[in-house]
Amino acid sequence: MKWTIWSKQELTEYVRTMFFQEFVSAGFTIKEEGKQWHLWEQNGTHWTVFIRSSRHRNYSFVTKQQTASSARWLVALAHFHSSQAEPDKFLFPDQAWNSSVYPLKSRDYEEGRSQPEWGIDLSARSYQALQPFRWDEVVRNNGVFYWP
């Protein structure tokens, strides 16, 4: 598949374009301001969107500093694995981390080793627990999210 030979920059651009088109097709209003995205549901709810991609099984995250200025935020994750042509798509709202849903991680590193982060474990063991956050489960083409 093409994604296996793409550079990180090419993969990132593909995923950003893919999610932009997916959100618009599903009835959401979206505005891109540099690397920051703002999205509105049909009911007027505003979200800041963080786009992430992952190849194979690993760990994806956003720093807590990035999310600190947003009242509502979500992570749109495209996960490429094995020989699939298209990625598995997931959406994680901020409140999923507040309720400690496995395999979502809240990491606060001591002594400044790394910035505190909200993470997603994409290991084979944890993959089943991510299924309620699949794109098809939370987006139903009417511009409103349906969170588990």
PDB file of C-alpha atoms in Angstrom:
ATOM      1  CA  MET A   1       0.000   0.000   0.000  1.00  0.00           C
ATOM      2  CA  LYS A   2       1.133   3.551  -0.647  1.00  0.00           C
ATOM      3  CA  TRP A   3       1.087   4.529   3.008  1.00  0.00           C
ATOM      4  CA  THR A   4       3.888   2.060   3.773  1.00  0.00           C
ATOM      5  CA  ILE A   5       6.343   4.067   1.665  1.00  0.00           C
ATOM      6  CA  TRP A   6       5.071   7.577   2.381  1.00  0.00           C
ATOM      7  CA  SER A   7       7.199   9.910   4.443  1.00  0.00           C
ATOM      8  CA  LYS A   8       5.784  11.138   7.735  1.00  0.00           C
ATOM      9  CA  GLN A   9       4.917  14.452   6.050  1.00  0.00           C
ATOM     10  CA  GLU A  10       3.098  12.724   3.163  1.00  0.00           C
ATOM     11  CA  LEU A  11       1.138  10.532   5.564  1.00  0.00           C
ATOM     12  CA  THR A  12       0.209  13.537   7.711  1.00  0.00           C
ATOM     13  CA  GLU A  13      -1.031  15.492   4.691  1.00  0.00           C
ATOM     14  CA  TYR A  14      -3.076  12.536   3.444  1.00  0.00           C
ATOM     15  CA  VAL A  15      -4.704  12.068   6.857  1.00  0.00           C
ATOM     16  CA  ARG A  16      -5.498  15.777   7.264  1.00  0.00           C
ATOM     17  CA  THR A  17      -7.130  15.887   3.819  1.00  0.00           C
ATOM     18  CA  MET A  18      -9.016  12.640   4.470  1.00  0.00           C
ATOM     19  CA  PHE A  19     -10.448  13.828   7.799  1.00  0.00           C
ATOM     20  CA  PHE A  20     -11.341  17.255   6.426  1.00  0.00           C
ATOM     21  CA  GLN A  21     -13.363  15.620   3.651  1.00  0.00           C
ATOM     22  CA  GLU A  22     -14.933  13.117   6.074  1.00  0.00           C
ATOM     23  CA  PHE A  23     -16.081  15.839   8.477  1.00  0.00           C
ATOM     24  CA  VAL A  24     -17.564  17.996   5.694  1.00  0.00           C
ATOM     25  CA  SER A  25     -19.292  14.982   4.092  1.00  0.00           C
ATOM     26  CA  ALA A  26     -20.791  14.069   7.462  1.00  0.00           C
ATOM     27  CA  GLY A  27     -22.439  17.482   7.820  1.00  0.00           C
ATOM     28  CA  PHE A  28     -20.018  19.277  10.136  1.00  0.00           C
ATOM     29  CA  THR A  29     -18.780  22.819   9.632  1.00  0.00           C
ATOM     30  CA  ILE A  30     -15.010  22.991   9.844  1.00  0.00           C
ATOM     31  CA  LYS A  31     -12.541  25.845   9.718  1.00  0.00           C
ATOM     32  CA  GLU A  32      -8.815  25.344   9.383  1.00  0.00           C
ATOM     33  CA  GLU A  33      -6.544  27.964  10.964  1.00  0.00           C
ATOM     34  CA  GLY A  34      -2.992  26.856  10.243  1.00  0.00           C
ATOM     35  CA  LYS A  35      -2.536  23.523  11.966  1.00  0.00           C
ATOM     36  CA  GLN A  36      -5.509  24.143  14.243  1.00  0.00           C
ATOM     37  CA  TRP A  37      -9.000  23.017  13.255  1.00  0.00           C
ATOM     38  CA  HIS A  38     -12.310  24.240  14.626  1.00  0.00           C
ATOM     39  CA  LEU A  39     -15.383  22.108  14.077  1.00  0.00           C
ATOM     40  CA  TRP A  40     -19.061  22.745  14.786  1.00  0.00           C
ATOM     41  CA  GLU A  41     -21.792  20.166  15.142  1.00  0.00           C
ATOM     42  CA  GLN A  42     -25.194  21.003  13.649  1.00  0.00           C
ATOM     43  CA  ASN A  43     -26.411  21.787  17.195  1.00  0.00           C
ATOM     44  CA  GLY A  44     -23.737  24.530  17.501  1.00  0.00           C
ATOM     45  CA  THR A  45     -21.305  22.660  19.760  1.00  0.00           C
ATOM     46  CA  HIS A  46     -17.740  23.795  19.020  1.00  0.00           C
ATOM     47  CA  TRP A  47     -14.706  21.480  19.122  1.00  0.00           C
ATOM     48  CA  THR A  48     -10.995  21.951  18.565  1.00  0.00           C
ATOM     49  CA  VAL A  49      -9.711  19.000  16.523  1.00  0.00           C
ATOM     50  CA  PHE A  50      -6.285  17.386  16.795  1.00  0.00           C
ATOM     51  CA  ILE A  51      -5.389  15.104  13.882  1.00  0.00           C
ATOM     52  CA  ARG A  52      -3.090  12.139  14.458  1.00  0.00           C
ATOM     53  CA  SER A  53      -1.925   9.190  12.378  1.00  0.00           C
ATOM     54  CA  SER A  54      -0.289   5.929  13.317  1.00  0.00           C
ATOM     55  CA  ARG A  55       1.402   3.153  11.383  1.00  0.00           C
ATOM     56  CA  HIS A  56       1.165  -0.373  12.750  1.00  0.00           C
ATOM     57  CA  ARG A  57       0.642  -0.696  16.498  1.00  0.00           C
ATOM     58  CA  ASN A  58       2.069   2.002  18.702  1.00  0.00           C
ATOM     59  CA  TYR A  59       1.156   4.955  20.892  1.00  0.00           C
ATOM     60  CA  SER A  60      -0.338   8.266  19.774  1.00  0.00           C
ATOM     61  CA  PHE A  61      -0.803  11.378  21.921  1.00  0.00           C
ATOM     62  CA  VAL A  62      -1.478  15.106  22.234  1.00  0.00           C
ATOM     63  CA  THR A  63       0.161  17.204  24.892  1.00  0.00           C
ATOM     64  CA  LYS A  64      -1.985  18.580  27.671  1.00  0.00           C
ATOM     65  CA  GLN A  65      -0.559  22.005  26.862  1.00  0.00           C
ATOM     66  CA  GLN A  66      -2.055  21.791  23.340  1.00  0.00           C
ATOM     67  CA  THR A  67      -5.522  21.031  24.717  1.00  0.00           C
ATOM     68  CA  ALA A  68      -5.420  23.486  27.638  1.00  0.00           C
ATOM     69  CA  SER A  69      -6.847  26.424  25.680  1.00  0.00           C
ATOM     70  CA  SER A  70      -9.852  24.486  24.351  1.00  0.00           C
ATOM     71  CA  ALA A  71     -13.102  24.024  26.247  1.00  0.00           C
ATOM     72  CA  ARG A  72     -13.955  20.990  24.075  1.00  0.00           C
ATOM     73  CA  TRP A  73     -11.492  19.036  21.994  1.00  0.00           C
ATOM     74  CA  LEU A  74     -11.234  15.751  20.193  1.00  0.00           C
ATOM     75  CA  VAL A  75      -8.551  13.604  18.632  1.00  0.00           C
ATOM     76  CA  ALA A  76      -9.191  12.236  15.142  1.00  0.00           C
ATOM     77  CA  LEU A  77      -6.888   9.249  14.663  1.00  0.00           C
ATOM     78  CA  ALA A  78      -6.176   7.356  11.442  1.00  0.00           C
ATOM     79  CA  HIS A  79      -4.562   4.017  12.244  1.00  0.00           C
ATOM     80  CA  PHE A  80      -2.827   2.233   9.354  1.00  0.00           C
ATOM     81  CA  HIS A  81      -1.899  -1.395   9.865  1.00  0.00           C
ATOM     82  CA  SER A  82      -1.082  -4.617   8.018  1.00  0.00           C
ATOM     83  CA  SER A  83      -1.974  -4.533   4.337  1.00  0.00           C
ATOM     84  CA  GLN A  84      -5.126  -2.410   4.643  1.00  0.00           C
ATOM     85  CA  ALA A  85      -5.455   0.190   1.911  1.00  0.00           C
ATOM     86  CA  GLU A  86      -7.434   2.537   4.153  1.00  0.00           C
ATOM     87  CA  PRO A  87      -6.878   3.264   7.835  1.00  0.00           C
ATOM     88  CA  ASP A  88      -9.175   2.533  10.751  1.00  0.00           C
ATOM     89  CA  LYS A  89     -10.601   5.901  11.789  1.00  0.00           C
ATOM     90  CA  PHE A  90     -11.331   6.860  15.380  1.00  0.00           C
ATOM     91  CA  LEU A  91     -12.632   9.931  17.216  1.00  0.00           C
ATOM     92  CA  PHE A  92     -11.907  10.476  20.892  1.00  0.00           C
ATOM     93  CA  PRO A  93     -13.605  13.333  22.784  1.00  0.00           C
ATOM     94  CA  ASP A  94     -11.917  15.056  25.703  1.00  0.00           C
ATOM     95  CA  GLN A  95     -14.351  13.520  28.194  1.00  0.00           C
ATOM     96  CA  ALA A  96     -13.159   9.997  27.317  1.00  0.00           C
ATOM     97  CA  TRP A  97      -9.901  10.728  29.150  1.00  0.00           C
ATOM     98  CA  ASN A  98     -11.736  12.258  32.101  1.00  0.00           C
ATOM     99  CA  SER A  99     -13.537   8.970  32.703  1.00  0.00           C
ATOM    100  CA  SER A 100     -10.332   6.890  32.491  1.00  0.00           C
ATOM    101  CA  VAL A 101     -11.439   4.702  29.594  1.00  0.00           C
ATOM    102  CA  TYR A 102      -8.929   1.921  28.935  1.00  0.00           C
ATOM    103  CA  PRO A 103      -6.704   2.181  26.808  1.00  0.00           C
ATOM    104  CA  LEU A 104      -6.664   5.975  26.978  1.00  0.00           C
ATOM    105  CA  LYS A 105      -3.804   7.265  29.105  1.00  0.00           C
ATOM    106  CA  SER A 106      -3.201  10.405  31.116  1.00  0.00           C
ATOM    107  CA  ARG A 107       0.516  10.794  31.708  1.00  0.00           C
ATOM    108  CA  ASP A 108       2.090  13.441  33.898  1.00  0.00           C
ATOM    109  CA  TYR A 109       5.849  13.018  33.780  1.00  0.00           C
ATOM    110  CA  GLU A 110       7.950  13.989  36.776  1.00  0.00           C
ATOM    111  CA  GLU A 111      10.976  16.257  36.624  1.00  0.00           C
ATOM    112  CA  GLY A 112      10.186  17.566  33.143  1.00  0.00           C
ATOM    113  CA  ARG A 113      11.193  14.364  31.355  1.00  0.00           C
ATOM    114  CA  SER A 114       8.451  15.065  28.857  1.00  0.00           C
ATOM    115  CA  GLN A 115       5.387  17.254  28.625  1.00  0.00           C
ATOM    116  CA  PRO A 116       2.207  15.855  30.212  1.00  0.00           C
ATOM    117  CA  GLU A 117       0.044  14.146  27.597  1.00  0.00           C
ATOM    118  CA  TRP A 118      -3.221  12.451  26.709  1.00  0.00           C
ATOM    119  CA  GLY A 119      -2.342   9.180  24.966  1.00  0.00           C
ATOM    120  CA  ILE A 120      -3.916   6.288  23.086  1.00  0.00           C
ATOM    121  CA  ASP A 121      -2.443   2.800  23.398  1.00  0.00           C
ATOM    122  CA  LEU A 122      -2.790   1.026  20.039  1.00  0.00           C
ATOM    123  CA  SER A 123      -1.404  -2.340  21.096  1.00  0.00           C
ATOM    124  CA  ALA A 124      -3.024  -5.581  19.921  1.00  0.00           C
ATOM    125  CA  ARG A 125      -4.237  -6.178  23.493  1.00  0.00           C
ATOM    126  CA  SER A 126      -6.013  -2.836  23.743  1.00  0.00           C
ATOM    127  CA  TYR A 127      -7.395  -2.528  20.208  1.00  0.00           C
ATOM    128  CA  GLN A 128     -10.776  -4.088  21.005  1.00  0.00           C
ATOM    129  CA  ALA A 129     -11.423  -1.504  23.723  1.00  0.00           C
ATOM    130  CA  LEU A 130     -11.078   1.275  21.115  1.00  0.00           C
ATOM    131  CA  GLN A 131     -13.939   0.002  18.946  1.00  0.00           C
ATOM    132  CA  PRO A 132     -16.693   2.200  20.490  1.00  0.00           C
ATOM    133  CA  PHE A 133     -14.714   5.218  19.223  1.00  0.00           C
ATOM    134  CA  ARG A 134     -14.595   4.091  15.573  1.00  0.00           C
ATOM    135  CA  TRP A 135     -15.670   6.759  13.092  1.00  0.00           C
ATOM    136  CA  ASP A 136     -18.715   4.725  12.005  1.00  0.00           C
ATOM    137  CA  GLU A 137     -19.876   4.417  15.616  1.00  0.00           C
ATOM    138  CA  VAL A 138     -19.716   8.109  16.543  1.00  0.00           C
ATOM    139  CA  VAL A 139     -20.505   9.839  13.204  1.00  0.00           C
ATOM    140  CA  ARG A 140     -23.824   9.214  11.456  1.00  0.00           C
ATOM    141  CA  ASN A 141     -23.785  11.812   8.656  1.00  0.00           C
ATOM    142  CA  ASN A 142     -26.059  14.316  10.348  1.00  0.00           C
ATOM    143  CA  GLY A 143     -23.451  16.674  11.790  1.00  0.00           C
ATOM    144  CA  VAL A 144     -23.788  15.381  15.356  1.00  0.00           C
ATOM    145  CA  PHE A 145     -21.504  13.065  17.373  1.00  0.00           C
ATOM    146  CA  TYR A 146     -22.803  10.015  19.266  1.00  0.00           C
ATOM    147  CA  TRP A 147     -20.320   9.277  22.029  1.00  0.00           C
ATOM    148  CA  PRO A 148     -20.243   5.990  23.911  1.00  0.00           C
TER     149      PRO A 148
END
